[in-house]
mmCIF file of C-alpha atoms in Angstrom:
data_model
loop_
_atom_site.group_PDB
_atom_site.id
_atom_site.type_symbol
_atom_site.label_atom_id
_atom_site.label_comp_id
_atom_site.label_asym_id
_atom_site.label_seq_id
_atom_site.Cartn_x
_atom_site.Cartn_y
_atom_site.Cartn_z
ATOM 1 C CA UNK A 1 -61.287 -51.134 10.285
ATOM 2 C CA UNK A 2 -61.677 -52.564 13.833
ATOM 3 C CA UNK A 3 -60.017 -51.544 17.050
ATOM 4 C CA UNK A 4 -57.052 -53.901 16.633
ATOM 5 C CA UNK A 5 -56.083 -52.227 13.351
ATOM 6 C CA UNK A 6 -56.971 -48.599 14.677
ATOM 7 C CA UNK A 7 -54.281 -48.923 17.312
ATOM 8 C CA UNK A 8 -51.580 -50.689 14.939
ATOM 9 C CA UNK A 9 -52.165 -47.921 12.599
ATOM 10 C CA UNK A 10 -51.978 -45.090 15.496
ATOM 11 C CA UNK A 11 -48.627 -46.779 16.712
ATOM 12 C CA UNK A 12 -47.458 -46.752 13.654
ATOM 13 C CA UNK A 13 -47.888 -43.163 12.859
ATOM 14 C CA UNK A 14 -46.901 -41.769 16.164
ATOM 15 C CA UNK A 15 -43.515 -43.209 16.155
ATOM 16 C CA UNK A 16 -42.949 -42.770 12.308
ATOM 17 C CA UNK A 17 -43.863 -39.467 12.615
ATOM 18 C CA UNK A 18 -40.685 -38.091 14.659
ATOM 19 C CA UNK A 19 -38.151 -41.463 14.448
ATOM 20 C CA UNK A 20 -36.022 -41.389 11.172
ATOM 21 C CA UNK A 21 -37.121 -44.483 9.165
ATOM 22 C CA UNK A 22 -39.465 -42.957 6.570
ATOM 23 C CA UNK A 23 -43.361 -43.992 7.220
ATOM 24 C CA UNK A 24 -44.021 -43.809 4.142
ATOM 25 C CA UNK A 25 -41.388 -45.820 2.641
ATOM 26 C CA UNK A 26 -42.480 -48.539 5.314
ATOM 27 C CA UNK A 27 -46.000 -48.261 4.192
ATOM 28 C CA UNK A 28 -45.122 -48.965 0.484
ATOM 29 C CA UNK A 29 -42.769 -52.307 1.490
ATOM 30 C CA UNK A 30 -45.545 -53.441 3.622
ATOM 31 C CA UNK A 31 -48.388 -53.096 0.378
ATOM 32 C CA UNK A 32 -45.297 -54.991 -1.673
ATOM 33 C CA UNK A 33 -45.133 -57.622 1.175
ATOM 34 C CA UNK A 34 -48.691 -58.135 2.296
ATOM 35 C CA UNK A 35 -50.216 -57.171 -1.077
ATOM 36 C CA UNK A 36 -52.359 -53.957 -1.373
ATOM 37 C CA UNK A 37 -55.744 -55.279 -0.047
ATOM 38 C CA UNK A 38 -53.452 -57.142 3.023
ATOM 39 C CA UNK A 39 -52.842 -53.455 4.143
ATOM 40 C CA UNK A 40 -56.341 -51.743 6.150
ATOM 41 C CA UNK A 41 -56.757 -48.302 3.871
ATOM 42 C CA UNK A 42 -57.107 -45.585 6.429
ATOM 43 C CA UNK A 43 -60.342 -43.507 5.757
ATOM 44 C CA UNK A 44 -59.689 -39.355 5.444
ATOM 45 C CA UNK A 45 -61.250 -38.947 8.743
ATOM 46 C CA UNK A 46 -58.813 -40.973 10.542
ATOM 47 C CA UNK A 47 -55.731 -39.653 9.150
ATOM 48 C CA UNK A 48 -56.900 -36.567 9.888
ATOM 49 C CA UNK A 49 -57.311 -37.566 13.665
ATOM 50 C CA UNK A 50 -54.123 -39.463 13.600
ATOM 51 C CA UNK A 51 -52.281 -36.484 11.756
ATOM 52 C CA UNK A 52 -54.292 -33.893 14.849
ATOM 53 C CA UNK A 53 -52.680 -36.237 17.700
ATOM 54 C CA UNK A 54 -49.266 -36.540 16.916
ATOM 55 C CA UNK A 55 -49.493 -32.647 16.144
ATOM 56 C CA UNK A 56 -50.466 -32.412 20.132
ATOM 57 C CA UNK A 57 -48.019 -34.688 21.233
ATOM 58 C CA UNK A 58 -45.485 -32.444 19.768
ATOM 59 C CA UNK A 59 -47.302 -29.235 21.531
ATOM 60 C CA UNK A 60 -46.996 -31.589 24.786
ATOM 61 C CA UNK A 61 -43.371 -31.944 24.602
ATOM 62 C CA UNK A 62 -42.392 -29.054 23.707
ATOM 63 C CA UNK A 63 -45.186 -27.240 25.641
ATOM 64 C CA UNK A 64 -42.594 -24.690 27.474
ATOM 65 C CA UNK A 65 -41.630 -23.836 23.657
ATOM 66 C CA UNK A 66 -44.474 -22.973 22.669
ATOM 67 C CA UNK A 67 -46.303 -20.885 25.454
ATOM 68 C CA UNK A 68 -43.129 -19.398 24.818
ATOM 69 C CA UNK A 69 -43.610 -18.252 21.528
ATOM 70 C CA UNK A 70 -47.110 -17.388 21.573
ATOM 71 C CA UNK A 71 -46.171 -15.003 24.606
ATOM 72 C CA UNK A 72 -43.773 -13.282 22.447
ATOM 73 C CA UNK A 73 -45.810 -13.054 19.520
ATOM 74 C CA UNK A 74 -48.195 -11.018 21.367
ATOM 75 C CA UNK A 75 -45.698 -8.536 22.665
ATOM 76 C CA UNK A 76 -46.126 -7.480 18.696
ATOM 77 C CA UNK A 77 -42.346 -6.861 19.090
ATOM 78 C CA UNK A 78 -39.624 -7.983 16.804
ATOM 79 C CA UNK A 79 -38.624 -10.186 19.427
ATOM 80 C CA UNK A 80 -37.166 -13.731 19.670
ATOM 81 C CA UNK A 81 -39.803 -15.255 19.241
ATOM 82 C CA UNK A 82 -41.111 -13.510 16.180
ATOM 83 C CA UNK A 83 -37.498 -13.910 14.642
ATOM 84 C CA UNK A 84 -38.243 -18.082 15.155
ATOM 85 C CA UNK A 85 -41.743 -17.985 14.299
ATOM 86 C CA UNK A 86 -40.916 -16.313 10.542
ATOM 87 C CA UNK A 87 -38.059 -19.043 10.362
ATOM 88 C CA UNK A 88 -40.667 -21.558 10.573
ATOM 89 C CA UNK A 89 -42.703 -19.767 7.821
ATOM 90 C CA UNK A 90 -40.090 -19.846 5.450
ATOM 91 C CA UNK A 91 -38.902 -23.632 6.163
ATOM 92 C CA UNK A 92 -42.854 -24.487 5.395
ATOM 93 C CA UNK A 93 -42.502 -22.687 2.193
ATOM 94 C CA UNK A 94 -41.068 -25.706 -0.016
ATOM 95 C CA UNK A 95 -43.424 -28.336 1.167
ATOM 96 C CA UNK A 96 -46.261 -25.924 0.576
ATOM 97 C CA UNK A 97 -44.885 -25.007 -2.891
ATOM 98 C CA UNK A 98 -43.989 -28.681 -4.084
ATOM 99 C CA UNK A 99 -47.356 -30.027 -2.479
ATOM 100 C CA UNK A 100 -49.723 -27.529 -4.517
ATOM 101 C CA UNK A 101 -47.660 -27.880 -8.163
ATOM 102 C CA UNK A 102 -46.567 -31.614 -8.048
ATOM 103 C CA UNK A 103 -49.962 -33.392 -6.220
ATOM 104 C CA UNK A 104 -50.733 -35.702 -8.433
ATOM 105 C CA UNK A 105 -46.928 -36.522 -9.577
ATOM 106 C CA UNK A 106 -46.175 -37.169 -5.912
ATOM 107 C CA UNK A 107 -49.218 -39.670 -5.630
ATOM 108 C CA UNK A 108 -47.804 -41.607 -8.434
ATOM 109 C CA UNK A 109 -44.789 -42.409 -6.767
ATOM 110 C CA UNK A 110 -47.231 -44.084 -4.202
ATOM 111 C CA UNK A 111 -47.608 -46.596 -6.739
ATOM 112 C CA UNK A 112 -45.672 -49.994 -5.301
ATOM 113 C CA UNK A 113 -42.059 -48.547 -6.778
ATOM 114 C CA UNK A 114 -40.078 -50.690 -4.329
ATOM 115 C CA UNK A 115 -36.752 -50.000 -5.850
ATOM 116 C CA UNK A 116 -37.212 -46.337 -5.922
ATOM 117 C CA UNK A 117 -37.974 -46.476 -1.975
ATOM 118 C CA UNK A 118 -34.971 -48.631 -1.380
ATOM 119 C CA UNK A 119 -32.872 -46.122 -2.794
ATOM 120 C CA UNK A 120 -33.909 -43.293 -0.969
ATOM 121 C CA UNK A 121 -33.508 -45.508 2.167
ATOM 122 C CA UNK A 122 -30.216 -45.519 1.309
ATOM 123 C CA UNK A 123 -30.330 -41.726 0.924
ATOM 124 C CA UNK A 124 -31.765 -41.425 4.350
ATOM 125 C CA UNK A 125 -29.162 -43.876 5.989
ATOM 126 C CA UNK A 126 -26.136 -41.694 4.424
ATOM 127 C CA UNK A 127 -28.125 -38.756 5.993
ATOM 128 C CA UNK A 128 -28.694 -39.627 9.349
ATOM 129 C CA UNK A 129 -24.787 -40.958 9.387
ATOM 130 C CA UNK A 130 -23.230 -37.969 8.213
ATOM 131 C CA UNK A 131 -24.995 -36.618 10.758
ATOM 132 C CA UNK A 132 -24.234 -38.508 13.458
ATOM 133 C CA UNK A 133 -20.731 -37.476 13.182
ATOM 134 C CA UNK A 134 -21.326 -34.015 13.438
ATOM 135 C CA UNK A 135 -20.577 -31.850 16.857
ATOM 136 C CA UNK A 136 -22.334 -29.952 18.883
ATOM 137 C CA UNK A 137 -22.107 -26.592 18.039
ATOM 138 C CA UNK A 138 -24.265 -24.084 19.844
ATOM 139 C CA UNK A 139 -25.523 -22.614 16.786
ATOM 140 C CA UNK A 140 -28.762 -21.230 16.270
ATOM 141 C CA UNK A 141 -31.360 -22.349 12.616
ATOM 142 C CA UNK A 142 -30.508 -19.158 10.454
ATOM 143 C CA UNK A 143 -32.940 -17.485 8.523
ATOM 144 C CA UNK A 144 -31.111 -19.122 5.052
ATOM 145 C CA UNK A 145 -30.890 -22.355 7.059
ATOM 146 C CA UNK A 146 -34.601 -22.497 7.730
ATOM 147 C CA UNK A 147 -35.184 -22.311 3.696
ATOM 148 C CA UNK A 148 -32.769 -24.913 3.102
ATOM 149 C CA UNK A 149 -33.976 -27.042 5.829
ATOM 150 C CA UNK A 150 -37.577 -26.284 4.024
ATOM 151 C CA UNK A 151 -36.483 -27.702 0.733
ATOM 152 C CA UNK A 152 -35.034 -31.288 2.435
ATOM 153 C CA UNK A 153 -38.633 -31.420 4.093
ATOM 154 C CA UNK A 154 -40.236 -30.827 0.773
ATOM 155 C CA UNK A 155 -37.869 -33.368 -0.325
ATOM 156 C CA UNK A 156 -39.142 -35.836 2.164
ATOM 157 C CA UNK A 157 -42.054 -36.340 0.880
ATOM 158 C CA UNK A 158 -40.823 -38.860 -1.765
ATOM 159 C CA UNK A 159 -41.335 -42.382 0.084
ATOM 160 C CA UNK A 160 -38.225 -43.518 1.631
ATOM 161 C CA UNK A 161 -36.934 -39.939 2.762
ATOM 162 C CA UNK A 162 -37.557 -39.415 6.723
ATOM 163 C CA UNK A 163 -38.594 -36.270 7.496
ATOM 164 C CA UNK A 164 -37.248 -36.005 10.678
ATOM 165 C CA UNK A 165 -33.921 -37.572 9.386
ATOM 166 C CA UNK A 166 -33.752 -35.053 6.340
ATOM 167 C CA UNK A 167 -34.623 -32.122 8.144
ATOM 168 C CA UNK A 168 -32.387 -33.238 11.466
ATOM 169 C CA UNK A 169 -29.452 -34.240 9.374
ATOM 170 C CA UNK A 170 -29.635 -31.071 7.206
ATOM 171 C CA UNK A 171 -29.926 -28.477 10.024
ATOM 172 C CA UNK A 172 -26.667 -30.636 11.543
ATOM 173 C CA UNK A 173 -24.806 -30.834 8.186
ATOM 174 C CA UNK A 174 -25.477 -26.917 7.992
ATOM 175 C CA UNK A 175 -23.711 -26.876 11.261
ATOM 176 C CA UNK A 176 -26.639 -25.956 13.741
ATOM 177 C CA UNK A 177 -26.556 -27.164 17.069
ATOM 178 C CA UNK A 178 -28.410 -30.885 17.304
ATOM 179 C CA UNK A 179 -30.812 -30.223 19.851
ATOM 180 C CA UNK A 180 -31.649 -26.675 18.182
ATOM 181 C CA UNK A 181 -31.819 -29.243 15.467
ATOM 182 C CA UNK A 182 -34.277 -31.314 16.522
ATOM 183 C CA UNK A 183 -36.524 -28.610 18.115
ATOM 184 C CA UNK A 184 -36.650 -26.603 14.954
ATOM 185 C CA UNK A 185 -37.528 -29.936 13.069
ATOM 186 C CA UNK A 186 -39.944 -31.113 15.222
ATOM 187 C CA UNK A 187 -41.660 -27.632 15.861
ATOM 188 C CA UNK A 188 -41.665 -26.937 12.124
ATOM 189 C CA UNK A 189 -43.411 -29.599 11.073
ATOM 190 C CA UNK A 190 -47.086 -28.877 13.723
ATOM 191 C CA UNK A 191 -48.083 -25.895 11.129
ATOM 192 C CA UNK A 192 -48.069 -27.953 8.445
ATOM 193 C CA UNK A 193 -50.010 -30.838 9.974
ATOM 194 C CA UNK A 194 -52.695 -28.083 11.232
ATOM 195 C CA UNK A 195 -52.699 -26.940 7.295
ATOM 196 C CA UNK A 196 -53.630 -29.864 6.048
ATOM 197 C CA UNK A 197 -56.263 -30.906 8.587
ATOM 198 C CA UNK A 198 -57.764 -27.490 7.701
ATOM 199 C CA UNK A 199 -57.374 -28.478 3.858
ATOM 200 C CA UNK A 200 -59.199 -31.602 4.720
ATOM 201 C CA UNK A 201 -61.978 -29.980 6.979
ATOM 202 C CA UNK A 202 -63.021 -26.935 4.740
ATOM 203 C CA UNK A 203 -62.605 -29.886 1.144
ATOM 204 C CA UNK A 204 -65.609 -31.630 2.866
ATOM 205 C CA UNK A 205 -64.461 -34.867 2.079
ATOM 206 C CA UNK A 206 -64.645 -35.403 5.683
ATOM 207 C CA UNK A 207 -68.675 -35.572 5.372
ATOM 208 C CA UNK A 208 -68.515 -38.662 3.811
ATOM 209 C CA UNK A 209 -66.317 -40.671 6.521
ATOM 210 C CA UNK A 210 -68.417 -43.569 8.624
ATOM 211 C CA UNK A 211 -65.255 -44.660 10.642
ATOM 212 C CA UNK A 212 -66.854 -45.264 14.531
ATOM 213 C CA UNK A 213 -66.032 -42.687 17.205
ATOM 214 C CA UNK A 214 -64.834 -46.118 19.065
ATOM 215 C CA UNK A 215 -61.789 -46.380 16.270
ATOM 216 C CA UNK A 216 -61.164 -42.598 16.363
ATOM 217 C CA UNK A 217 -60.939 -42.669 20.042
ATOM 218 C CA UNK A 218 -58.296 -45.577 19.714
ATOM 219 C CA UNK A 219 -56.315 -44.284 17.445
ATOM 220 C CA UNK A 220 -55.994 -41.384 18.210
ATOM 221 C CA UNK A 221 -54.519 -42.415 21.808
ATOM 222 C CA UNK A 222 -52.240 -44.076 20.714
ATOM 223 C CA UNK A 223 -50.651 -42.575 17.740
ATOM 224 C CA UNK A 224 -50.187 -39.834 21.007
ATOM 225 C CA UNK A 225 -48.900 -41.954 23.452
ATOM 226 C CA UNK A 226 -46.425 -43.389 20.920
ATOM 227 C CA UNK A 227 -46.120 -39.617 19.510
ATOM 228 C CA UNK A 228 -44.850 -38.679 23.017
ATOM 229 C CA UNK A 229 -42.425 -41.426 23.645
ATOM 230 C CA UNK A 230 -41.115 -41.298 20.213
ATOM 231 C CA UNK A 231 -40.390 -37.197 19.900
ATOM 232 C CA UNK A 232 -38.974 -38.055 23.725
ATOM 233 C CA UNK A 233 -37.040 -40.352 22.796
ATOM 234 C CA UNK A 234 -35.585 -39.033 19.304
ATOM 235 C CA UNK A 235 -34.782 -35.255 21.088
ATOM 236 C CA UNK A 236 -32.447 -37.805 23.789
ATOM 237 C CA UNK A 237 -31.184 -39.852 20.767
ATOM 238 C CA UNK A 238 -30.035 -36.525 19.157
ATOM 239 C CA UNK A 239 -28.555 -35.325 21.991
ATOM 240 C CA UNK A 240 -26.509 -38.275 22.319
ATOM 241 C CA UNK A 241 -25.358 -39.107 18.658
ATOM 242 C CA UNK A 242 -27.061 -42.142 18.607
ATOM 243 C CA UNK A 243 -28.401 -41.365 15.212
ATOM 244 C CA UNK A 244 -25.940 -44.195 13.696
ATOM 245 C CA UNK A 245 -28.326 -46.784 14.739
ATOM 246 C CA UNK A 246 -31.171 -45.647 12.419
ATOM 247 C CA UNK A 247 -28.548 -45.126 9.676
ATOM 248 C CA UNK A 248 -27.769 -48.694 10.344
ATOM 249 C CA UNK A 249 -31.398 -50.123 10.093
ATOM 250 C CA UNK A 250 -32.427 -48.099 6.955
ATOM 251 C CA UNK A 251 -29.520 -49.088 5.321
ATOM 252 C CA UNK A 252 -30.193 -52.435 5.788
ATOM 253 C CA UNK A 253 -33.890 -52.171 5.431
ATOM 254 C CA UNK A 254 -33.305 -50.526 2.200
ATOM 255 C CA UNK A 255 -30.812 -52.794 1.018
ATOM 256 C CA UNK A 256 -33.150 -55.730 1.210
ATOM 257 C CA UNK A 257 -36.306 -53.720 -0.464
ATOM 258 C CA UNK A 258 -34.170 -53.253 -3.640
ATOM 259 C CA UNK A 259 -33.147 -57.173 -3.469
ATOM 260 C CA UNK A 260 -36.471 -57.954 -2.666
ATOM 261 C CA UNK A 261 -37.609 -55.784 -5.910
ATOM 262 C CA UNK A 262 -35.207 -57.517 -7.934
ATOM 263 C CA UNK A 263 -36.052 -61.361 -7.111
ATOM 264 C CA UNK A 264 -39.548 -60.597 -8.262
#
């Protein structure tokens, strides 16, 4: 991998990461596009870097958050912010649960199924529209809301579901406010990227990784930057029910990946 691709890839994953189009599902059309070896394979080591910046660039923008929350926590109170943090245990609960038991069934729907992530495009376009329709309400993420919200992340890990766009839409859907929305989702999300860097760390598969510091440094800048701008960007696009747009594009985007599946 040389520089060029390093910052490609870091783009890529910092504004995948928090805007609702699915990186995965991009990832697989790309490998049906290009072809498999067309695509640069991304060592462990730098998806572990990539993974740590766009963690920080969510600790970044929502820095006042979290001081916030790490003040209460060590009032050892039943405070506020203890109340949030266990809501953000429980939403991590799926994704933990699914990721452990299914592994290796998840991996196999890495496998080129270009169909499969057109139709969950789809799924994540009717998402992100429904949600786009809903009003502000005020409301605070729930205790029953942050399980439920848990379970569409856990569903987002099949290629073609956003994240962001499952977990956004389905805090909105449940009624929640869409800024509380997007702060839960994006703030829910940094414990389970620090899990799995530790998962990665203590496997010692990282031992093995001869990626240069040069392509490290490279990506990891600028999955940030574009971790920044994106998160930024998506909190304003939230805000402003603006979420139609992506609807739009994944719609379409899916759309073609099942007619492109089909013409093969």
């Amino acid at each position: 991998m040389n520089a060029f691709d390093a910052a490609i890839l870091g783009i890529i994953q910092g504004l995948t990461e928090f805007l609702p189009v699915s990186s995965s599902g991009h990832l697989e059309l790309g490998k049906a596009i290009l072809g498999d070896t067309s695509v640069p394979e991304e060592s462990l080591l730098f998806t572990v870097v990539l993974h740590f910046a766009t963690a920080l660039s969510t600790i970044v923008v929502f820095r006042k958050d979290v001081f916030e929350i790490i003040g209460g926590l060590l009032q050892f109170k039943w405070n506020e912010e203890t109340r949030f943090s266990l809501k953000i245990i429980i939403s991590m609960m799926p994704a933990v649960v699914i990721g452990v038991l299914f592994e290796d069934e998840l991996e196999a729907l890495f496998s080129g199924n270009i169909i499969f992530v057109g139709f969950m495009l789809l799924v994540t376009a009717l998402l992100l529209w429904l949600a786009d329709k809903a009003k502000d309400t005020g409301k605070k993420v729930s205790y029953m809301n942050s399980f439920v919200i848990g379970v569409s992340q856990a569903i987002a890990m099949l290629p073609g579901i956003s994240r962001s766009g499952a977990t956004i839409s389905t805090s909105v859907l449940l009624g929640n406010d869409k800024t509380k929305a997007a702060r839960f989702s994006f703030l829910m999300v940094v414990p389970l990227i620090f899990g799995k860097i530790a998962k990665d760390i203590l496997s010692g598969d990282l031992a093995n990784s001869s990626t240069e510091f040069s392509v490290l440094a490279i990506g990891f800048v600028t999955a940030f930057i574009a971790g920044l701008v994106a998160c930024t960007w998506m909190i304003s696009l939230v805000r402003r029910s603006k979420l139609s747009w992506f609807a739009v594009y994944c719609f379409v985007v899916g759309l073609a990946a099942i007619i492109f599946a089909y013409a093969q």
